[in-house]
Structures are given as structure tokens and as C-alpha cells.
């Protein structure tokens, strides 16, 4: 089919065609439309006059493996067409732990060693006897070597096995005769030396990524297995530095934010892709798998530690004056701003989560003393992690940061390689973990008849590939460790959730109230306040004691702490709290002289009197939604 150059086809370049079955495997088939340009039939090669060309489209068939048995998947690793399906090998290597262990894959992948050559024979004469068979064998061996090379580089931890790393030794033995002088054999030998050296050091070979068990006080011995283990030489100071040194917030905003980014980037760059799979991460709390996913757990522990540092620094001194506590809030907001500038979304989310937690959020007087500019910045930063539309805002901002390119080099020539990628961003890993768990729940692992659903693994690989790209960007940070800040992080006091809430109530008792707040989340119906006033005037209410305006049955979300004083009804004689923003669909009585009025369509009571109404009120506070039913007659 030919079309003029100015009339290009608007069809998509890739169209789904259907499925095919071959040797028990299911392939998805697509049609790829490719364009090639050639001169018109009457054009002469040496002619001086330019002749307009024509656009020619060639349609080719593209197959991608969708489901198969494990043996067929391994066969596809070696003999598959990488030009048609370039994502198969990386997707298999990244997700195989979900359906087959490393040892089983190696047993199917590695061929047996060739038989020894006869005495006096020459390798060239052996090849001549069966040239076709040996050429095919050499091509297959080369494919296996290439697969192993990618596996060793991208997922070296798959070959870690105690105590002798049998899988890695098996790979090294194969590469010793299949590619003795190749880079793959050198990589296997280097990796084995590293594993054995770690085993000799005693006890530290469990995982190459150090797991942090939380910040330690100065009186405790330092644990070398910490997220800042790679900075241990820089932070080996005297214990006096921890005990009598400056506090965390005594350092500048840039120093604290940079050290948080340094720790987060290092931990994220060490995350293993297979530990993020939904089938692996969702089983972390089951008996017998307490030590699973150590690299992911390290990032979670770091996130919780940052949250604990914020809580400890803001609430650690109950007797602190309100203006000074407000200054601490302002400094953490500025640290969060600096983390945003450094593209560190992990610590940014942790700091905002701590500031939005109930023990800090309820400190009305402290928030009332915060300046307008940091308060506005706090509200703007909080919008990044809004849960609307499945965290659309956070995902969109992260995608924009990923697409950002580094500044062009001033002295670069047109033929020079492109400038390196800019550092960051450091993402909040919880977003990817949630997507992978949901994907694992939504799609089955196998298809009939007992075929591995590799289409599911491809979708998982799309997320894992993005994580790996972000890991490369995180390695571009050029930040240096600051021993003083790291020592202050170790010394920073941490409070549990129960301790934080108890200290918060000591700082500002429940009876205290202040209209100032970083953001108002309550929605209190004026109908409720009117009904409460009428009930107090009558001196009684249905099902309650005299003077109790409501006495309804309240419903809180499971696991919520006790309701804060902001959610309680005002006591008689005290001014009612500000109603806050109202729901757009909420209709309020216009005339307070008619207490029987209620929103249209409201539930009616079974009483005969037409003036009796049951008003159902929804109150949103820091702990969830509270629903109350009030009888107004």
C-alpha cells in the first residue's frame, strides 16, 4: 500500500491481533507497522531534479510470550528473539523469585560440560566432523553466557547462598569452560570472592544491605549494621560528641536535609527488586519469614525513624514555651522544603506525616504561633501527598522529576555523549509497594492448564524497571557525610505513639482550645449545634441524662485513639467552636425559630408528631468520622 508523503496513515504503529499456542505456550500476537521511504518509480539515481518520494508501510508480526511452563520460559531465555521481545530477559530475571528459585532455574539453564576430547585430537578437527551441530551449540552457549552476565550484574544477591554459595560456584564452573576469558567469568569470580570474604568476617553475610534497628543513644554501643554503615569511618567520634554535642535542630536546614537525603538515597539504591514484588512483600509478617525483604525493611525503618525524630524534637520537652515550640515546627517545615528541593520525597513524606500526626496536629497554641509563610509552605507541601485519585499529585510530580534532564555542558560538542542525569529523585517506596501488592492481588499467578502467567510478570517488571532507573539516579548525588549531624540523629530521643499522645496532652491539656490550625478538617453541622442548644434548654434529651445534649452512640474507625477535645460538644456556657468548611451538599435550616426543620430527605422518626426529626450528623476529626443521631422535636 502506497500513500503520498503528505498523507501519512494515522493508524497506531502496534495493534493487538490475538493469541497463538505453540508447544504448550501461549503467545500474544501484535501487528507492527513500520515505515520505509524510497524514491518514486520514475526517478533516476543520477538525476539532478528532486522527485518527491512515497511512504511505504511494511507490516510485521510480533509475538510475546504470555504464559508457559517453567521449562519453556527458560528455553525462551536462550532461544527467544530478543529483537521482537526485548523485555523478556530482564522481566524474567527480575521476577523469577515469585515462581521459581534460583537453583531450579540454573538446573534448567546450564548445559552439562562437553565430553573430554580424545587423546591426540585437535579442536579444529572435532569441529569439522559436525560443523552444523557445533555452530548451533556455540550459539546456544553464547546466549546462556549473555543471560548469566546480565543476571550477575543486575541481581547479584540471587546467587547468595550459605555457607558455600553453591549456585554461584555452579555458574563459575560453567563459565570456566564456556567462556573462560570473558567478562562474565571474571564477574562471577569477583562476586564469589566478595561473598566468601564477608562470610569470614563472621555473621555479616546475611545480607549485603545493612538493616537499621533504629537510632541509638550515646550510652549504647554502635551497631555496624546501620543505614549509615557506609559512613561509619566518618561518624566514629567520641561518645561525648553524642552526649554533649549539639542537638539535631542546632544544625542548619541544609545540613539536616542533606544528611537525610544521603541516608535515603543510599538505602533506596540498595533495594532489591525481587523484594518489592507483591507476592514477596505481602508475606513479610507470616511466621517463618521474619527476616525476608531486608532491604525494603531498611527503608521502612528509616522512614519511621525520620518520623520519630520529628515527634521527639517537637514533643521532647513538655515545658518548652509555645513560641519556641513553634520555632521547631517552622524549622522542620523548612527542612521539608529543602528535602523537596533535593528531590527527596521519602524524608519529605516522613516529615509531613509526623507534622500531621495527631500528637503534633492537636497543638493548637503552637500552630497558632507559627508564622504565616512557613504555614503556607506546609499546606502547599501537604498537597503533594494528597490521597485523592490514588495519590495522583505525588505520582505526577515524581514523573516530572524523572523526565528532567541535567543542564547541558557549556563546552560539549554536538558529537559528545550526553551529559549525566541529574541526581534524584528519591521516591517514597511505599507507593510502588502498594502498586505491586495490588497487582499481585488482581492478577492470577497461573493460567489453565497450570501455565505461569508471565503477562503478570511483565506488568510487575514495568514497575520494577522504574525503580531501577530511579536507583541509578540516586547514585548521582554528590553529598558528603556530616559526622555531627549523624551523631545528633543517633542521640535524638524517640517517642512511641502512646508516649507522643500522652506528652501532647501534657503540653496542651484537652480543655485548651485555640482557633488557629494549619488546616481545618472538621465539618460540624449547624443543625447539630441548634439541636444541642434546644436540648439544653429543655433540660433533657431522649436516652440521655438531663443536660446532655446528645448522648448518642458514636462510631469511630477501628483502632483510633480517644477522640480529641476538638470533637466534643461545647460545654454549656462556652462559645461554640467554629463550624469549619461545610460540605457542599449539606443544607442547613435557614430560620432558627423552627427547630423542626431539617435537611430535605432526612430520616423521619416513627413517632406520630410531624415535628419530630432524627438528624444524622457527620463529624470529621483527626481520628476518623464520627456519626451521631440527634432527636429534635
Coordinates of C-alpha atoms in Angstrom, one line a residue:
X1 CA 0.0 0.0 0.0
X2 CA 1.4 3.4 -1.0
X3 CA 0.4 6.9 0.1
X4 CA 1.7 10.3 -0.7
X5 CA 4.2 11.7 1.7
X6 CA 1.8 14.4 2.9
X7 CA -0.9 11.8 3.6
X8 CA 0.5 9.6 6.3
X9 CA -1.6 6.9 7.9
X10 CA -3.0 7.7 11.3
X11 CA -3.2 4.0 12.5
X12 CA -1.3 3.1 15.6
X13 CA 2.1 1.5 15.0
X14 CA 1.2 -1.6 17.1
X15 CA -2.1 -3.3 17.0
X16 CA -3.2 -6.3 19.0
X17 CA -4.0 -9.3 16.8
X18 CA -4.8 -12.2 19.1
X19 CA -3.1 -15.2 20.7
X20 CA -1.2 -18.2 19.4
X21 CA -0.3 -21.5 21.0
X22 CA 2.9 -23.4 20.3
X23 CA 4.3 -26.3 22.2
X24 CA 2.1 -25.7 25.2
X25 CA 3.0 -22.0 25.4
X26 CA 0.6 -19.0 24.8
X27 CA 1.9 -16.0 22.8
X28 CA 0.2 -12.7 22.4
X29 CA 0.4 -11.6 18.8
X30 CA 0.6 -8.0 17.6
X31 CA 1.0 -6.4 14.2
X32 CA 3.7 -3.8 13.9
X33 CA 3.5 -1.2 11.2
X34 CA 6.9 0.1 10.1
X35 CA 7.5 2.9 7.6
X36 CA 10.2 2.8 4.9
X37 CA 10.8 5.5 2.3
X38 CA 12.0 5.0 -1.2
X39 CA 12.1 7.1 -4.4
X40 CA 9.3 7.2 -7.0
X41 CA 9.4 4.6 -9.7
X42 CA 10.4 7.1 -12.4
X43 CA 13.3 8.7 -10.6
X44 CA 16.8 8.4 -12.0
X45 CA 19.7 7.7 -9.5
X46 CA 21.9 10.4 -11.0
X47 CA 19.2 12.9 -11.8
X48 CA 19.6 16.4 -10.6
X49 CA 16.0 17.2 -10.2
X50 CA 14.5 16.0 -6.8
X51 CA 11.5 13.8 -7.2
X52 CA 9.0 13.6 -4.3
X53 CA 9.1 10.2 -2.6
X54 CA 6.4 7.9 -1.4
X55 CA 5.8 6.4 2.1
X56 CA 5.7 2.6 2.1
X57 CA 4.4 0.7 5.1
X58 CA 5.5 -2.8 6.0
X59 CA 3.5 -4.9 8.5
X60 CA 5.4 -7.5 10.6
X61 CA 4.2 -10.0 13.1
X62 CA 5.4 -9.6 16.7
X63 CA 5.0 -12.3 19.3
X64 CA 5.4 -12.0 23.1
X65 CA 5.3 -15.0 25.4
X66 CA 2.2 -14.7 27.6
X67 CA 2.0 -18.0 29.6
X68 CA 4.1 -21.1 29.6
X69 CA 5.6 -23.8 31.8
X70 CA 8.9 -23.0 33.5
X71 CA 10.9 -25.2 31.1
X72 CA 9.5 -23.2 28.1
X73 CA 10.3 -19.9 29.8
X74 CA 13.9 -21.0 30.3
X75 CA 14.0 -22.1 26.7
X76 CA 12.8 -18.6 25.7
X77 CA 15.7 -17.1 27.7
X78 CA 18.2 -18.9 25.4
X79 CA 16.5 -19.2 22.0
X80 CA 13.9 -16.4 22.1
X81 CA 14.0 -13.5 19.6
X82 CA 15.3 -10.5 21.6
X83 CA 14.5 -8.1 18.8
X84 CA 10.8 -9.0 18.9
X85 CA 10.6 -9.3 22.7
X86 CA 13.4 -7.2 24.2
X87 CA 11.8 -7.1 27.7
X88 CA 11.5 -10.8 28.3
X89 CA 15.0 -11.4 29.7
X90 CA 15.1 -8.5 32.2
X91 CA 11.5 -9.2 33.2
X92 CA 12.3 -12.9 33.9
X93 CA 15.5 -12.2 35.8
X94 CA 13.7 -9.6 38.0
X95 CA 10.6 -11.6 38.8
X96 CA 11.6 -15.3 38.7
X97 CA 11.8 -15.4 42.5
X98 CA 8.0 -15.3 42.5
X99 CA 7.6 -18.6 40.7
X100 CA 11.0 -20.4 40.8
X101 CA 14.1 -20.2 43.0
X102 CA 17.5 -19.5 41.5
X103 CA 18.7 -23.1 41.9
X104 CA 15.9 -24.5 39.8
X105 CA 16.3 -22.0 37.0
X106 CA 20.1 -22.8 36.9
X107 CA 19.4 -26.5 36.7
X108 CA 17.3 -25.9 33.5
X109 CA 19.6 -23.2 32.1
X110 CA 23.1 -24.6 32.4
X111 CA 24.0 -27.4 30.0
X112 CA 26.3 -30.2 31.0
X113 CA 30.0 -29.8 30.3
X114 CA 31.2 -31.3 27.0
X115 CA 32.9 -34.7 27.0
X116 CA 36.7 -34.6 27.0
X117 CA 38.5 -34.6 23.7
X118 CA 40.2 -37.9 22.6
X119 CA 43.9 -38.1 23.0
X120 CA 45.8 -36.5 20.2
X121 CA 42.8 -34.8 18.7
X122 CA 42.8 -31.2 17.6
X123 CA 39.8 -28.9 18.4
X124 CA 39.6 -27.8 14.8
X125 CA 39.2 -31.4 13.5
X126 CA 36.4 -32.1 16.0
X127 CA 34.5 -29.0 14.8
X128 CA 34.9 -30.2 11.1
X129 CA 33.2 -33.5 11.9
X130 CA 30.0 -31.9 12.9
X131 CA 30.2 -28.3 11.9
X132 CA 26.5 -27.5 11.8
X133 CA 25.8 -29.1 15.2
X134 CA 28.7 -27.4 16.9
X135 CA 27.9 -24.0 15.4
X136 CA 24.4 -24.2 16.8
X137 CA 25.8 -25.4 20.2
X138 CA 28.2 -22.4 20.3
X139 CA 25.4 -20.0 19.6
X140 CA 23.3 -21.5 22.4
X141 CA 26.3 -21.4 24.8
X142 CA 26.9 -17.8 23.9
X143 CA 23.2 -17.0 24.7
X144 CA 23.5 -18.7 28.0
X145 CA 26.6 -16.8 28.8
X146 CA 24.9 -13.5 27.9
X147 CA 22.0 -14.3 30.2
X148 CA 24.3 -15.1 33.1
X149 CA 26.2 -11.9 32.5
X150 CA 23.1 -9.8 32.8
X151 CA 22.0 -11.9 35.8
X152 CA 25.3 -11.4 37.7
X153 CA 25.4 -7.7 37.1
X154 CA 21.8 -6.8 37.8
X155 CA 20.8 -9.3 40.5
X156 CA 24.0 -10.5 42.3
X157 CA 22.1 -11.2 45.5
X158 CA 20.2 -14.0 43.8
X159 CA 23.4 -16.1 44.0
X160 CA 24.0 -15.6 47.7
X161 CA 23.6 -19.0 49.5
X162 CA 25.0 -20.1 52.8
X163 CA 27.5 -21.4 53.6
X164 CA 29.4 -22.1 50.3
X165 CA 27.2 -20.3 47.7
X166 CA 26.7 -23.4 45.7
X167 CA 24.7 -21.7 42.9
X168 CA 27.4 -19.1 42.3
X169 CA 30.1 -21.9 42.3
X170 CA 28.0 -23.8 39.7
X171 CA 27.8 -20.7 37.5
X172 CA 31.6 -20.1 37.9
X173 CA 32.3 -23.7 36.9
X174 CA 30.1 -23.4 33.8
X175 CA 31.7 -20.1 32.7
X176 CA 35.2 -21.6 33.3
X177 CA 34.8 -23.9 30.2
X178 CA 32.1 -22.0 28.2
X179 CA 33.7 -18.5 28.4
X180 CA 37.0 -18.8 30.4
X181 CA 38.4 -15.4 29.4
X182 CA 35.1 -13.5 29.2
X183 CA 33.9 -10.7 31.5
X184 CA 31.1 -12.9 32.7
X185 CA 33.6 -15.4 34.2
X186 CA 35.5 -12.5 35.8
X187 CA 32.3 -11.1 37.3
X188 CA 31.4 -14.5 38.8
X189 CA 34.9 -15.0 40.3
X190 CA 34.8 -11.4 41.8
X191 CA 31.4 -11.9 43.3
X192 CA 32.3 -15.2 44.9
X193 CA 35.4 -13.7 46.5
X194 CA 33.3 -10.9 48.0
X195 CA 30.7 -13.4 49.4
X196 CA 33.4 -15.6 50.9
X197 CA 35.2 -12.6 52.4
X198 CA 32.0 -11.5 54.1
X199 CA 31.5 -15.0 55.5
X200 CA 35.0 -14.9 57.0
X201 CA 34.2 -11.7 58.9
X202 CA 31.6 -13.6 60.8
X203 CA 27.9 -13.1 60.9
X204 CA 27.7 -10.2 58.5
X205 CA 26.9 -12.3 55.4
X206 CA 23.2 -12.5 55.9
X207 CA 22.6 -9.6 53.6
X208 CA 24.8 -7.1 51.9
X209 CA 22.4 -4.3 52.8
X210 CA 22.7 -3.3 56.5
X211 CA 19.4 -3.2 58.3
X212 CA 19.0 -0.4 60.8
X213 CA 17.3 -1.2 64.1
X214 CA 16.6 2.4 65.0
X215 CA 18.7 5.3 66.3
X216 CA 20.8 4.5 69.3
X217 CA 21.6 6.7 72.3
X218 CA 25.1 7.6 73.2
X219 CA 25.2 5.1 76.0
X220 CA 24.6 2.2 73.6
X221 CA 27.3 0.6 71.6
X222 CA 27.3 1.4 67.9
X223 CA 25.9 -1.3 65.7
X224 CA 27.9 -1.5 62.4
X225 CA 24.8 -2.8 60.6
X226 CA 23.1 0.6 60.2
X227 CA 21.9 2.6 57.2
X228 CA 24.9 4.9 57.6
X229 CA 27.2 1.9 57.9
X230 CA 28.9 3.1 54.7
X231 CA 29.7 6.3 56.7
X232 CA 31.0 4.6 59.8
X233 CA 34.5 5.9 59.4
X234 CA 33.2 9.5 59.4
X235 CA 31.0 9.1 62.4
X236 CA 33.4 7.3 64.8
X237 CA 33.6 10.1 67.2
X238 CA 33.9 10.0 71.0
X239 CA 30.7 9.3 73.0
X240 CA 31.0 12.8 74.3
X241 CA 30.0 14.1 70.9
X242 CA 26.7 12.2 71.2
X243 CA 26.1 13.2 74.9
X244 CA 27.2 16.8 75.0
X245 CA 27.2 17.7 71.3
X246 CA 24.7 20.0 69.6
X247 CA 21.1 18.8 69.2
X248 CA 19.7 17.9 65.8
X249 CA 17.9 21.3 65.2
X250 CA 21.0 23.2 66.2
X251 CA 22.3 22.4 62.7
X252 CA 21.3 24.3 59.7
X253 CA 18.4 23.3 57.5
X254 CA 20.7 22.4 54.6
X255 CA 22.9 20.2 56.8
X256 CA 20.0 18.2 58.2
X257 CA 18.2 17.8 54.8
X258 CA 21.3 16.8 53.0
X259 CA 22.1 14.1 55.6
X260 CA 18.6 12.7 55.4
X261 CA 18.9 12.7 51.6
X262 CA 22.2 10.9 51.8
X263 CA 20.8 8.2 54.0
X264 CA 17.6 7.8 52.0
X265 CA 19.4 7.7 48.6
X266 CA 21.9 5.1 49.9
X267 CA 19.2 2.8 51.3
X268 CA 17.0 3.1 48.2
X269 CA 19.9 2.4 45.8
X270 CA 20.4 -0.9 47.7
X271 CA 16.8 -2.1 47.4
X272 CA 16.5 -5.5 45.7
X273 CA 13.8 -5.5 43.0
X274 CA 12.6 -9.0 43.9
X275 CA 11.9 -8.0 47.5
X276 CA 9.4 -5.4 46.2
X277 CA 7.2 -8.0 44.5
X278 CA 3.7 -8.2 45.9
X279 CA 4.0 -11.9 46.4
X280 CA 7.1 -11.4 48.5
X281 CA 6.4 -8.2 50.4
X282 CA 2.8 -9.2 51.3
X283 CA 4.2 -12.3 53.1
X284 CA 6.6 -10.4 55.4
X285 CA 4.5 -10.8 58.6
X286 CA 3.9 -14.5 58.2
X287 CA 5.6 -17.0 60.6
X288 CA 9.0 -18.1 59.4
X289 CA 9.7 -15.1 57.1
X290 CA 10.6 -12.6 59.7
X291 CA 13.9 -11.8 58.0
X292 CA 12.5 -11.5 54.5
X293 CA 12.9 -8.4 52.4
X294 CA 15.7 -6.8 54.5
X295 CA 16.5 -4.0 52.0
X296 CA 12.8 -2.9 51.8
X297 CA 12.5 -3.2 55.6
X298 CA 15.5 -0.9 56.0
X299 CA 13.8 1.8 54.0
X300 CA 10.7 1.4 56.1
X301 CA 12.7 1.6 59.3
X302 CA 14.4 4.8 58.1
X303 CA 11.1 6.4 57.2
X304 CA 9.8 5.6 60.7
X305 CA 13.0 6.9 62.2
X306 CA 12.6 10.3 60.5
X307 CA 9.0 10.5 61.8
X308 CA 10.2 9.7 65.3
X309 CA 12.9 12.4 65.1
X310 CA 10.3 15.0 64.3
X311 CA 8.0 13.8 67.1
X312 CA 10.9 13.6 69.6
X313 CA 12.2 17.1 68.8
X314 CA 8.8 18.8 68.8
X315 CA 7.4 17.0 71.9
X316 CA 10.6 16.0 73.7
X317 CA 10.4 19.0 76.2
X318 CA 6.9 19.4 77.6
X319 CA 7.9 22.5 79.5
X320 CA 9.1 24.3 76.4
X321 CA 7.4 27.7 75.8
X322 CA 4.9 27.9 73.0
X323 CA 6.9 30.4 70.8
X324 CA 10.0 28.1 71.0
X325 CA 7.9 25.1 70.1
X326 CA 6.5 27.0 67.1
X327 CA 10.1 27.7 66.0
X328 CA 10.8 24.0 66.0
X329 CA 7.7 23.4 63.8
X330 CA 8.9 26.1 61.4
X331 CA 12.4 24.6 61.2
X332 CA 11.0 21.2 60.3
X333 CA 8.8 22.8 57.7
X334 CA 11.9 24.4 56.2
X335 CA 13.8 21.1 56.3
X336 CA 10.9 19.6 54.4
X337 CA 11.1 22.4 51.9
X338 CA 14.8 21.7 51.4
X339 CA 14.1 18.0 51.0
X340 CA 11.7 18.9 48.2
X341 CA 14.4 20.9 46.6
X342 CA 16.8 18.0 46.9
X343 CA 14.0 15.8 45.4
X344 CA 14.0 13.6 48.5
X345 CA 10.3 12.6 48.6
X346 CA 10.9 9.9 51.2
X347 CA 12.0 12.2 54.1
X348 CA 9.6 14.8 52.8
X349 CA 6.7 12.4 53.3
X350 CA 8.0 11.3 56.7
X351 CA 8.3 14.8 58.0
X352 CA 4.9 15.8 56.8
X353 CA 3.4 12.6 58.2
X354 CA 4.9 13.5 61.6
X355 CA 3.6 17.1 61.5
X356 CA 0.2 15.9 60.5
X357 CA 0.0 13.2 63.2
X358 CA -2.4 13.8 66.0
X359 CA 0.1 14.4 68.8
X360 CA 1.5 17.4 66.9
X361 CA -1.5 18.4 64.9
X362 CA -3.6 19.0 68.0
X363 CA -1.2 21.5 69.5
X364 CA -3.4 24.5 68.6
X365 CA -1.4 27.1 70.5
X366 CA 1.9 26.1 69.0
X367 CA 0.4 26.1 65.5
X368 CA -1.2 29.5 66.2
X369 CA 2.3 30.9 66.9
X370 CA 3.8 29.6 63.6
X371 CA 4.5 32.4 61.1
X372 CA 2.3 32.8 58.0
X373 CA 5.0 32.0 55.4
X374 CA 6.1 28.5 56.8
X375 CA 2.4 27.7 57.5
X376 CA 1.6 28.4 53.8
X377 CA 4.5 26.3 52.7
X378 CA 3.4 23.5 54.9
X379 CA -0.1 23.5 53.3
X380 CA 1.4 23.5 49.9
X381 CA 3.8 20.6 50.6
X382 CA 1.0 18.6 52.1
X383 CA -0.9 18.8 48.8
X384 CA 1.9 16.7 47.2
X385 CA 0.8 13.6 49.1
X386 CA -2.9 14.1 48.9
X387 CA -4.6 10.7 48.6
X388 CA -7.1 11.9 46.0
X389 CA -7.2 9.9 42.8
X390 CA -4.7 7.3 44.1
X391 CA -2.1 9.9 45.0
X392 CA -2.2 11.4 41.6
X393 CA -0.4 14.6 42.6
X394 CA 2.6 12.7 44.0
X395 CA 2.8 10.4 41.0
X396 CA 2.7 13.3 38.6
X397 CA 5.4 15.3 40.3
X398 CA 7.6 12.2 40.5
X399 CA 7.2 11.6 36.8
X400 CA 8.1 15.2 36.1
X401 CA 11.3 14.9 38.1
X402 CA 12.2 11.6 36.4
X403 CA 11.8 13.3 33.0
X404 CA 14.0 16.2 34.0
X405 CA 17.4 16.4 32.3
X406 CA 20.6 17.7 33.6
X407 CA 22.0 21.1 32.4
X408 CA 23.9 20.9 29.2
X409 CA 27.7 21.2 29.4
X410 CA 29.0 24.5 28.1
X411 CA 31.9 23.0 26.3
X412 CA 30.3 20.0 24.9
X413 CA 30.4 19.4 21.1
X414 CA 27.5 18.0 19.1
X415 CA 29.1 14.6 18.9
X416 CA 29.9 14.3 22.6
X417 CA 28.0 11.8 24.8
X418 CA 25.0 13.3 26.6
X419 CA 25.5 14.9 30.0
X420 CA 24.9 12.7 33.1
X421 CA 21.5 12.5 34.6
X422 CA 20.8 14.9 37.4
X423 CA 20.7 13.4 40.9
X424 CA 17.4 12.1 42.3
X425 CA 14.6 11.9 42.9
X426 CA 14.5 9.6 45.9
X427 CA 10.9 8.3 45.8
X428 CA 8.6 7.3 48.6
X429 CA 8.9 3.5 48.2
X430 CA 5.5 2.8 49.7
X431 CA 3.8 4.0 46.5
X432 CA 5.5 1.3 44.4
X433 CA 4.9 -1.4 47.1
X434 CA 1.2 -0.6 47.1
X435 CA 1.0 -0.8 43.3
X436 CA 2.8 -4.2 43.3
X437 CA 0.7 -5.7 46.1
X438 CA -2.5 -4.6 44.3
X439 CA -1.2 -6.0 41.0
X440 CA -0.3 -9.3 42.7
X441 CA -3.8 -9.5 44.2
X442 CA -5.6 -8.6 41.0
X443 CA -3.9 -11.0 38.5
X444 CA -3.6 -14.8 39.0
X445 CA -0.2 -16.5 39.1
X446 CA -1.1 -19.3 36.8
X447 CA -3.4 -19.8 33.9
X448 CA -5.1 -23.0 32.8
X449 CA -3.6 -25.6 32.4
X450 CA -1.1 -24.7 35.1
X451 CA 0.8 -22.2 33.0
X452 CA 2.9 -19.5 34.6
X453 CA 1.1 -16.2 33.9
X454 CA 4.1 -14.3 32.5
X455 CA 1.9 -11.4 31.4
X456 CA 1.5 -10.6 35.1
X457 CA 5.3 -10.6 35.5
X458 CA 5.7 -8.2 32.6
X459 CA 3.4 -5.7 34.3
X460 CA 5.4 -6.1 37.5
X461 CA 8.6 -5.6 35.6
X462 CA 7.3 -2.2 34.3
X463 CA 7.2 -1.0 37.9
X464 CA 10.5 -2.7 38.9
X465 CA 12.2 -1.2 35.9
X466 CA 11.1 2.3 37.0
X467 CA 12.6 1.5 40.5
X468 CA 15.9 0.5 38.9
X469 CA 16.0 3.7 36.8
X470 CA 15.4 5.8 40.0
X471 CA 18.2 3.8 41.7
X472 CA 20.6 4.9 39.0
X473 CA 19.6 8.5 39.5
X474 CA 20.0 8.2 43.3
X475 CA 23.7 7.2 42.8
X476 CA 24.3 10.6 41.2
X477 CA 24.1 12.5 44.4
X478 CA 27.4 14.2 45.5
X479 CA 26.7 14.6 49.2
X480 CA 29.3 14.2 51.9
X481 CA 28.6 12.8 55.4
X482 CA 28.4 15.1 58.3
X483 CA 29.6 13.3 61.5
X484 CA 27.9 15.9 63.8
X485 CA 24.5 15.6 62.2
X486 CA 24.7 11.8 62.2
X487 CA 25.7 11.8 65.9
X488 CA 22.7 14.1 66.6
X489 CA 20.4 11.7 64.7
X490 CA 21.7 8.8 66.9
X491 CA 21.1 10.8 70.1
X492 CA 17.7 12.2 69.2
X493 CA 15.1 10.9 71.6
X494 CA 12.3 8.8 70.1
X495 CA 8.8 8.5 71.4
X496 CA 6.3 5.7 70.9
X497 CA 2.9 6.5 69.6
X498 CA 1.3 6.2 73.0
X499 CA 4.1 8.3 74.6
X500 CA 3.7 11.0 72.0
X501 CA 0.0 11.3 72.5
X502 CA 0.4 11.4 76.3
X503 CA 3.1 14.1 76.2
X504 CA 1.0 16.1 73.7
X505 CA -1.9 16.2 76.2
X506 CA 0.5 17.4 78.9
X507 CA 1.8 20.2 76.7
X508 CA -1.8 21.3 75.8
X509 CA -4.4 19.8 78.0
X510 CA -7.7 18.6 76.4
X511 CA -9.6 21.6 77.8
X512 CA -7.5 24.1 75.9
X513 CA -8.6 25.2 72.5
X514 CA -7.4 27.7 70.0
X515 CA -8.9 28.6 66.6
X516 CA -5.6 28.6 64.9
X517 CA -4.7 25.5 63.0
X518 CA -2.6 24.6 60.0
X519 CA -5.7 23.3 58.3
X520 CA -9.2 22.8 59.4
X521 CA -10.6 19.4 58.7
X522 CA -13.7 19.4 60.9
X523 CA -17.2 19.6 59.5
X524 CA -19.8 20.3 62.1
X525 CA -23.4 20.9 61.1
X526 CA -25.1 24.0 62.4
X527 CA -28.2 21.7 62.8
X528 CA -26.3 19.7 65.4
X529 CA -25.4 22.9 67.4
X530 CA -29.0 24.1 67.2
X531 CA -30.4 20.8 68.4
X532 CA -27.9 20.7 71.2
X533 CA -28.9 24.2 72.3
X534 CA -32.6 23.2 72.2
X535 CA -31.9 20.1 74.2
X536 CA -30.0 22.1 76.9
X537 CA -32.9 24.5 77.1
X538 CA -35.4 21.7 77.5
X539 CA -33.1 20.1 80.2
X540 CA -33.4 16.6 78.9
X541 CA -32.9 14.5 75.8
X542 CA -34.0 11.1 74.7
X543 CA -31.9 8.3 76.1
X544 CA -29.6 10.6 78.0
X545 CA -29.2 12.3 81.2
X546 CA -30.6 15.8 81.8
X547 CA -28.4 18.5 80.3
X548 CA -26.7 16.1 78.0
X549 CA -27.4 17.5 74.5
X550 CA -26.7 14.4 72.5
X551 CA -25.9 11.2 74.3
X552 CA -25.9 9.4 71.0
X553 CA -23.9 6.4 70.0
X554 CA -20.8 7.4 68.3
X555 CA -19.0 5.4 65.7
X556 CA -15.2 5.6 65.3
X557 CA -12.9 3.9 62.9
X558 CA -11.3 0.8 64.5
X559 CA -8.0 1.3 66.3
X560 CA -8.5 5.0 66.6
X561 CA -7.2 6.7 69.8
X562 CA -9.6 8.5 72.1
X563 CA -11.4 11.4 70.4
X564 CA -9.6 14.7 70.8
X565 CA -11.3 17.5 72.7
X566 CA -12.0 19.3 69.4
X567 CA -14.6 16.7 68.5
X568 CA -16.6 17.1 71.7
X569 CA -19.7 19.2 72.1
X570 CA -19.2 22.5 73.7
X571 CA -20.0 22.7 77.3
X572 CA -22.9 24.9 78.5
X573 CA -21.9 28.5 78.7
X574 CA -18.9 28.2 76.4
X575 CA -18.9 29.6 72.9
X576 CA -19.4 27.0 70.2
X577 CA -16.4 26.1 68.1
X578 CA -16.0 27.3 64.6
X579 CA -18.1 25.1 62.2
X580 CA -15.3 25.0 59.7
X581 CA -15.9 24.3 56.0
X582 CA -19.2 22.8 55.3
X583 CA -20.0 20.0 52.8
X584 CA -21.3 21.4 49.5
X585 CA -24.3 19.2 49.6
X586 CA -25.2 20.0 53.3
X587 CA -28.4 22.0 53.6
X588 CA -28.9 24.0 56.8
X589 CA -32.0 25.4 58.4
X590 CA -32.5 29.0 57.5
X591 CA -34.7 30.1 60.4
X592 CA -33.6 29.1 63.9
X593 CA -37.1 29.7 65.2
X594 CA -38.3 26.5 63.5
X595 CA -36.4 23.7 65.3
X596 CA -38.3 21.1 63.5
X597 CA -36.7 21.9 60.2
X598 CA -34.1 19.5 58.8
X599 CA -32.3 18.8 55.5
X600 CA -34.6 17.5 52.8
X601 CA -34.8 13.8 52.6
X602 CA -33.6 13.4 56.2
X603 CA -34.8 10.3 58.1
X604 CA -38.1 10.6 60.0
X605 CA -38.8 9.1 63.3
X606 CA -41.6 6.5 63.8
X607 CA -43.4 9.0 66.1
X608 CA -46.7 10.4 65.1
X609 CA -45.8 14.0 65.6
X610 CA -44.7 15.6 62.3
X611 CA -42.3 18.0 64.2
X612 CA -40.1 15.1 65.4
X613 CA -37.0 14.6 63.4
X614 CA -33.8 12.5 63.7
X615 CA -30.8 14.4 62.4
X616 CA -27.8 12.4 61.5
X617 CA -24.6 14.4 61.8
X618 CA -21.1 13.5 60.4
X619 CA -18.1 15.0 62.2
X620 CA -14.7 14.5 60.7
X621 CA -11.8 14.8 63.2
X622 CA -8.2 13.6 63.4
X623 CA -9.2 10.1 64.2
X624 CA -11.8 9.4 61.5
X625 CA -15.5 10.2 61.0
X626 CA -17.9 10.3 63.9
X627 CA -21.6 9.8 63.2
X628 CA -24.3 10.9 65.7
X629 CA -28.1 10.8 65.5
X630 CA -29.9 13.5 67.4
X631 CA -33.6 13.6 68.1
X632 CA -35.1 17.1 67.7
X633 CA -38.8 17.7 68.4

